[in-house]
mmCIF file of C-alpha atoms in Angstrom:
data_model
loop_
_atom_site.group_PDB
_atom_site.id
_atom_site.type_symbol
_atom_site.label_atom_id
_atom_site.label_comp_id
_atom_site.label_asym_id
_atom_site.label_seq_id
_atom_site.Cartn_x
_atom_site.Cartn_y
_atom_site.Cartn_z
ATOM 1 C CA MET I 23 0.000 0.000 0.000
ATOM 2 C CA LEU I 24 1.100 3.546 -0.698
ATOM 3 C CA LYS I 25 2.649 5.155 2.381
ATOM 4 C CA ILE I 26 3.038 8.885 3.078
ATOM 5 C CA TYR I 27 5.412 10.163 5.751
ATOM 6 C CA GLY I 28 4.804 13.622 7.162
ATOM 7 C CA VAL I 29 2.277 15.779 8.997
ATOM 8 C CA HIS I 30 -0.369 18.099 7.588
ATOM 9 C CA ARG I 31 1.569 21.102 8.943
ATOM 10 C CA SER I 32 4.271 20.606 6.328
ATOM 11 C CA ARG I 33 4.603 20.191 2.582
ATOM 12 C CA ALA I 34 2.993 16.806 3.131
ATOM 13 C CA SER I 35 -0.228 18.819 2.862
ATOM 14 C CA LEU I 36 0.141 18.511 -0.921
ATOM 15 C CA PRO I 37 -0.021 14.711 -1.269
ATOM 16 C CA LEU I 38 -2.448 14.476 1.654
ATOM 17 C CA TRP I 39 -4.827 16.899 -0.091
ATOM 18 C CA LEU I 40 -4.469 14.965 -3.356
ATOM 19 C CA LEU I 41 -5.137 11.623 -1.699
ATOM 20 C CA ALA I 42 -8.234 13.098 -0.060
ATOM 21 C CA GLU I 43 -9.398 14.243 -3.510
ATOM 22 C CA LEU I 44 -8.916 10.742 -4.899
ATOM 23 C CA ASP I 45 -10.292 8.947 -1.820
ATOM 24 C CA LEU I 46 -7.468 6.423 -2.102
ATOM 25 C CA PRO I 47 -6.446 4.056 0.704
ATOM 26 C CA PHE I 48 -2.953 4.734 2.023
ATOM 27 C CA GLU I 49 -0.903 4.442 5.173
ATOM 28 C CA HIS I 50 -0.116 7.738 6.879
ATOM 29 C CA VAL I 51 3.004 7.898 9.050
ATOM 30 C CA PRO I 52 2.892 11.280 10.894
ATOM 31 C CA VAL I 53 6.574 12.228 10.974
ATOM 32 C CA ILE I 54 7.005 15.666 12.585
ATOM 33 C CA GLN I 55 9.772 18.182 11.908
ATOM 34 C CA ALA I 56 12.677 17.779 14.346
ATOM 35 C CA ASN I 57 12.816 21.529 15.006
ATOM 36 C CA ARG I 58 9.335 21.299 16.524
ATOM 37 C CA VAL I 59 10.422 18.705 19.106
ATOM 38 C CA ALA I 60 12.181 19.787 22.307
ATOM 39 C CA HIS I 61 14.457 16.742 22.392
ATOM 40 C CA PRO I 62 14.225 15.048 18.984
ATOM 41 C CA HIS I 63 16.744 12.338 19.909
ATOM 42 C CA GLY I 64 15.257 11.643 23.343
ATOM 43 C CA PRO I 65 13.707 8.269 24.175
ATOM 44 C CA GLU I 66 10.225 9.814 24.480
ATOM 45 C CA ALA I 67 10.453 11.832 21.279
ATOM 46 C CA PRO I 68 7.789 11.205 18.646
ATOM 47 C CA LEU I 69 8.889 9.986 15.236
ATOM 48 C CA ASN I 70 10.530 13.004 13.667
ATOM 49 C CA THR I 71 12.819 14.002 10.818
ATOM 50 C CA ALA I 72 15.922 13.394 12.957
ATOM 51 C CA SER I 73 14.831 9.918 14.090
ATOM 52 C CA ALA I 74 17.083 7.100 12.934
ATOM 53 C CA ALA I 75 14.031 5.149 11.782
ATOM 54 C CA TYR I 76 12.996 7.968 9.482
ATOM 55 C CA LEU I 77 16.510 8.759 8.254
ATOM 56 C CA ALA I 78 16.695 5.147 7.103
ATOM 57 C CA VAL I 79 13.802 5.996 4.751
ATOM 58 C CA ASN I 80 14.884 9.501 3.738
ATOM 59 C CA PRO I 81 18.501 10.354 4.624
ATOM 60 C CA LEU I 82 17.769 14.035 3.873
ATOM 61 C CA GLY I 83 15.508 14.109 6.905
ATOM 62 C CA GLN I 84 12.789 16.028 5.099
ATOM 63 C CA ILE I 85 9.061 15.503 4.710
ATOM 64 C CA PRO I 86 7.010 14.463 2.881
ATOM 65 C CA CYS I 87 8.187 11.126 1.590
ATOM 66 C CA LEU I 88 6.315 8.507 -0.428
ATOM 67 C CA GLU I 89 7.042 4.790 -0.267
ATOM 68 C CA GLU I 90 5.322 2.320 -2.569
ATOM 69 C CA GLU I 91 6.494 -1.102 -3.694
ATOM 70 C CA GLY I 92 10.160 -0.208 -3.339
ATOM 71 C CA LEU I 93 9.795 3.267 -4.843
ATOM 72 C CA ILE I 94 10.788 6.154 -2.578
ATOM 73 C CA LEU I 95 10.092 9.759 -3.575
ATOM 74 C CA THR I 96 11.181 12.667 -1.402
ATOM 75 C CA GLU I 97 9.956 15.869 -3.094
ATOM 76 C CA SER I 98 6.366 16.971 -2.561
ATOM 77 C CA LEU I 99 5.705 17.983 -6.166
ATOM 78 C CA ALA I 100 7.317 14.819 -7.509
ATOM 79 C CA ILE I 101 5.043 12.861 -5.167
ATOM 80 C CA THR I 102 1.846 14.586 -6.286
ATOM 81 C CA LEU I 103 2.745 14.368 -9.976
ATOM 82 C CA HIS I 104 3.525 10.656 -9.615
ATOM 83 C CA ILE I 105 0.249 9.936 -7.817
ATOM 84 C CA ALA I 106 -1.686 11.952 -10.408
ATOM 85 C CA ARG I 107 -0.058 10.126 -13.319
ATOM 86 C CA THR I 108 -0.622 6.660 -11.883
ATOM 87 C CA LYS I 109 -3.844 6.982 -9.889
ATOM 88 C CA GLY I 110 -5.196 10.469 -10.512
ATOM 89 C CA GLY I 111 -7.997 9.923 -12.994
ATOM 90 C CA GLN I 112 -9.309 13.313 -14.080
ATOM 91 C CA LEU I 113 -6.815 15.048 -11.793
ATOM 92 C CA GLY I 114 -3.958 13.552 -13.782
ATOM 93 C CA PRO I 115 -2.873 14.060 -17.396
ATOM 94 C CA ARG I 116 -4.976 12.743 -20.271
ATOM 95 C CA SER I 117 -2.183 13.190 -22.818
ATOM 96 C CA GLU I 118 1.528 13.915 -23.100
ATOM 97 C CA PRO I 119 0.910 17.651 -23.710
ATOM 98 C CA GLU I 120 -1.233 17.811 -20.578
ATOM 99 C CA ASP I 121 1.475 15.998 -18.649
ATOM 100 C CA ALA I 122 4.055 18.519 -19.845
ATOM 101 C CA LEU I 123 1.818 21.442 -18.876
ATOM 102 C CA MET I 124 1.202 19.992 -15.398
ATOM 103 C CA VAL I 125 4.934 19.617 -14.846
ATOM 104 C CA SER I 126 5.542 23.149 -16.166
ATOM 105 C CA TRP I 127 2.945 24.751 -13.886
ATOM 106 C CA SER I 128 4.223 22.746 -10.930
ATOM 107 C CA LEU I 129 7.774 23.963 -11.514
ATOM 108 C CA PHE I 130 6.387 27.491 -11.906
ATOM 109 C CA ALA I 131 4.792 27.059 -8.479
ATOM 110 C CA ALA I 132 8.054 25.843 -6.962
ATOM 111 C CA THR I 133 10.350 28.467 -8.488
ATOM 112 C CA ALA I 134 8.306 31.611 -9.116
ATOM 113 C CA VAL I 135 5.630 31.455 -6.415
ATOM 114 C CA GLU I 136 6.683 29.435 -3.397
ATOM 115 C CA PRO I 137 9.906 31.235 -2.303
ATOM 116 C CA PRO I 138 8.399 34.749 -1.893
ATOM 117 C CA ALA I 139 5.035 33.379 -0.716
ATOM 118 C CA LEU I 140 6.720 31.273 1.949
ATOM 119 C CA GLU I 141 8.795 34.276 3.028
ATOM 120 C CA ILE I 142 5.578 36.214 3.615
ATOM 121 C CA GLN I 143 4.156 33.399 5.721
ATOM 122 C CA LEU I 144 7.299 33.015 7.807
ATOM 123 C CA ILE I 145 7.497 36.752 8.525
ATOM 124 C CA GLN I 146 3.849 36.918 9.542
ATOM 125 C CA ARG I 147 4.028 33.726 11.601
ATOM 126 C CA SER I 148 7.006 35.063 13.565
ATOM 127 C CA GLY I 149 5.152 38.281 14.342
ATOM 128 C CA GLY I 150 7.569 40.288 12.239
ATOM 129 C CA GLY I 151 4.811 41.701 10.072
ATOM 130 C CA THR I 152 3.999 44.285 12.736
ATOM 131 C CA SER I 153 7.431 45.929 12.601
ATOM 132 C CA PRO I 154 8.560 48.416 9.936
ATOM 133 C CA GLU I 155 11.349 46.033 8.944
ATOM 134 C CA GLY I 156 8.938 43.129 8.613
ATOM 135 C CA GLN I 157 6.452 45.181 6.612
ATOM 136 C CA ALA I 158 9.246 46.233 4.266
ATOM 137 C CA ALA I 159 10.331 42.616 3.793
ATOM 138 C CA ILE I 160 6.732 41.588 3.055
ATOM 139 C CA SER I 161 6.434 44.382 0.491
ATOM 140 C CA ILE I 162 9.592 43.147 -1.236
ATOM 141 C CA ALA I 163 8.308 39.555 -1.297
ATOM 142 C CA ALA I 164 4.916 40.717 -2.605
ATOM 143 C CA GLU I 165 6.668 42.656 -5.364
ATOM 144 C CA ARG I 166 8.552 39.506 -6.366
ATOM 145 C CA LEU I 167 5.162 37.817 -6.752
ATOM 146 C CA ARG I 168 3.700 40.565 -8.913
ATOM 147 C CA ARG I 169 5.052 39.245 -12.225
ATOM 148 C CA PRO I 170 4.024 35.587 -11.712
ATOM 149 C CA LEU I 171 0.624 36.701 -10.408
ATOM 150 C CA ALA I 172 0.171 38.924 -13.468
ATOM 151 C CA ARG I 173 0.869 35.901 -15.670
ATOM 152 C CA LEU I 174 -1.737 33.904 -13.756
ATOM 153 C CA GLU I 175 -4.239 36.768 -13.957
ATOM 154 C CA ARG I 176 -4.006 36.733 -17.755
ATOM 155 C CA HIS I 177 -4.507 32.961 -17.788
ATOM 156 C CA PHE I 178 -7.490 32.946 -15.444
ATOM 157 C CA ALA I 179 -9.134 35.822 -17.288
ATOM 158 C CA THR I 180 -10.223 33.204 -19.843
ATOM 159 C CA GLU I 181 -9.703 29.858 -18.074
ATOM 160 C CA ASP I 182 -11.162 28.431 -14.877
ATOM 161 C CA TYR I 183 -8.198 26.102 -14.255
ATOM 162 C CA LEU I 184 -4.603 25.651 -15.354
ATOM 163 C CA VAL I 185 -4.866 22.620 -17.646
ATOM 164 C CA GLY I 186 -7.674 21.047 -19.650
ATOM 165 C CA GLY I 187 -10.504 23.184 -18.282
ATOM 166 C CA ARG I 188 -10.733 21.106 -15.088
ATOM 167 C CA PHE I 189 -9.215 20.973 -11.611
ATOM 168 C CA THR I 190 -6.004 18.920 -11.775
ATOM 169 C CA VAL I 191 -2.848 18.257 -9.816
ATOM 170 C CA ALA I 192 -1.381 21.402 -11.399
ATOM 171 C CA ASP I 193 -4.009 23.549 -9.658
ATOM 172 C CA LEU I 194 -3.468 21.692 -6.400
ATOM 173 C CA ASN I 195 0.296 22.196 -6.505
ATOM 174 C CA LEU I 196 0.051 25.885 -7.319
ATOM 175 C CA ALA I 197 -2.807 26.626 -4.923
ATOM 176 C CA GLU I 198 -1.063 25.036 -1.983
ATOM 177 C CA THR I 199 2.152 27.020 -2.586
ATOM 178 C CA LEU I 200 0.264 30.282 -3.122
ATOM 179 C CA ARG I 201 -1.616 29.679 0.144
ATOM 180 C CA TYR I 202 1.526 30.749 2.013
ATOM 181 C CA GLY I 203 1.163 34.234 0.531
ATOM 182 C CA GLN I 204 -2.381 34.580 1.842
ATOM 183 C CA ALA I 205 -0.809 35.585 5.137
ATOM 184 C CA HIS I 206 -0.595 39.000 3.414
ATOM 185 C CA PRO I 207 -4.298 39.816 2.886
ATOM 186 C CA ALA I 208 -3.654 42.544 0.294
ATOM 187 C CA LEU I 209 -1.553 40.306 -1.951
ATOM 188 C CA LEU I 210 -4.320 39.244 -4.339
ATOM 189 C CA GLU I 211 -6.311 42.482 -4.399
ATOM 190 C CA PRO I 212 -4.863 43.522 -7.804
ATOM 191 C CA PHE I 213 -5.486 40.012 -9.174
ATOM 192 C CA PRO I 214 -9.216 39.204 -8.890
ATOM 193 C CA ALA I 215 -9.149 36.319 -11.373
ATOM 194 C CA VAL I 216 -6.356 34.637 -9.400
ATOM 195 C CA ALA I 217 -8.266 35.199 -6.174
ATOM 196 C CA ALA I 218 -11.409 33.641 -7.698
ATOM 197 C CA TRP I 219 -9.432 30.613 -8.929
ATOM 198 C CA LEU I 220 -7.816 30.154 -5.512
ATOM 199 C CA ASP I 221 -11.228 30.330 -3.861
ATOM 200 C CA ARG I 222 -12.492 27.605 -6.225
ATOM 201 C CA CYS I 223 -9.570 25.392 -5.249
ATOM 202 C CA GLN I 224 -9.920 26.051 -1.533
ATOM 203 C CA SER I 225 -13.686 25.519 -1.599
ATOM 204 C CA ARG I 226 -13.200 21.885 -2.542
ATOM 205 C CA PRO I 227 -14.255 19.426 0.183
ATOM 206 C CA ALA I 228 -10.902 17.618 0.072
ATOM 207 C CA PHE I 229 -9.002 20.860 0.708
ATOM 208 C CA ARG I 230 -11.257 21.691 3.640
ATOM 209 C CA LEU I 231 -10.767 18.210 5.055
ATOM 210 C CA MET I 232 -6.998 18.561 4.760
ATOM 211 C CA MET I 233 -7.102 21.924 6.531
ATOM 212 C CA GLU I 234 -9.333 20.533 9.305
ATOM 213 C CA ARG I 235 -6.812 17.772 9.910
ATOM 214 C CA ARG I 236 -4.005 20.329 9.786
ATOM 215 C CA ALA I 237 -5.743 22.475 12.421
ATOM 216 C CA ALA I 238 -6.142 19.425 14.649
ATOM 217 C CA GLU I 239 -2.391 18.885 14.759
ATOM 218 C CA PRO I 240 -0.265 20.628 17.413
ATOM 219 C CA GLU I 241 1.354 23.851 16.255
#
């Protein structure tokens, strides 16, 4: 059976959201980040990214990780793309061009969107957004997102989704990376079509279920 290592409060949210969409059976091993554990090597420590048992699976000590019939994948977008190709039905590619577009949009999410969006989230989460320095850093990160968001705005002006006129793994990958930037409420104000697309993605029952499970985990 397919096995996913990681907690919802991590990039494991991507494959966990996808698996909820597909309603597939899988084994979930809730590995927590070592930096969230007071004594990650202690005898009472929960399974975490510094645990020897987990490092035997993924020597990088990162989550998520997929294990299935001897295959081990350790990058969240590689995991979601693999699941979509092999088990994704309508959420996966119907053709080679669709497959290429899903990979392209996923790499766009990873390179153009996630770094500045994640910076916004980290600043806000640390409380830095209330200081002049933090506000300046958020403004810089938001400016870095302006060009990719403008590209998306043009796309969603005529399309409801990224590929094939339907919700796919490409939308899931991009939506979950852009979610980090929602910590800055004004980010999407100049991009109403992007905001409407993101709302469509986040209104899906599987996304809401993933977020409910995420909220139930300790911070």
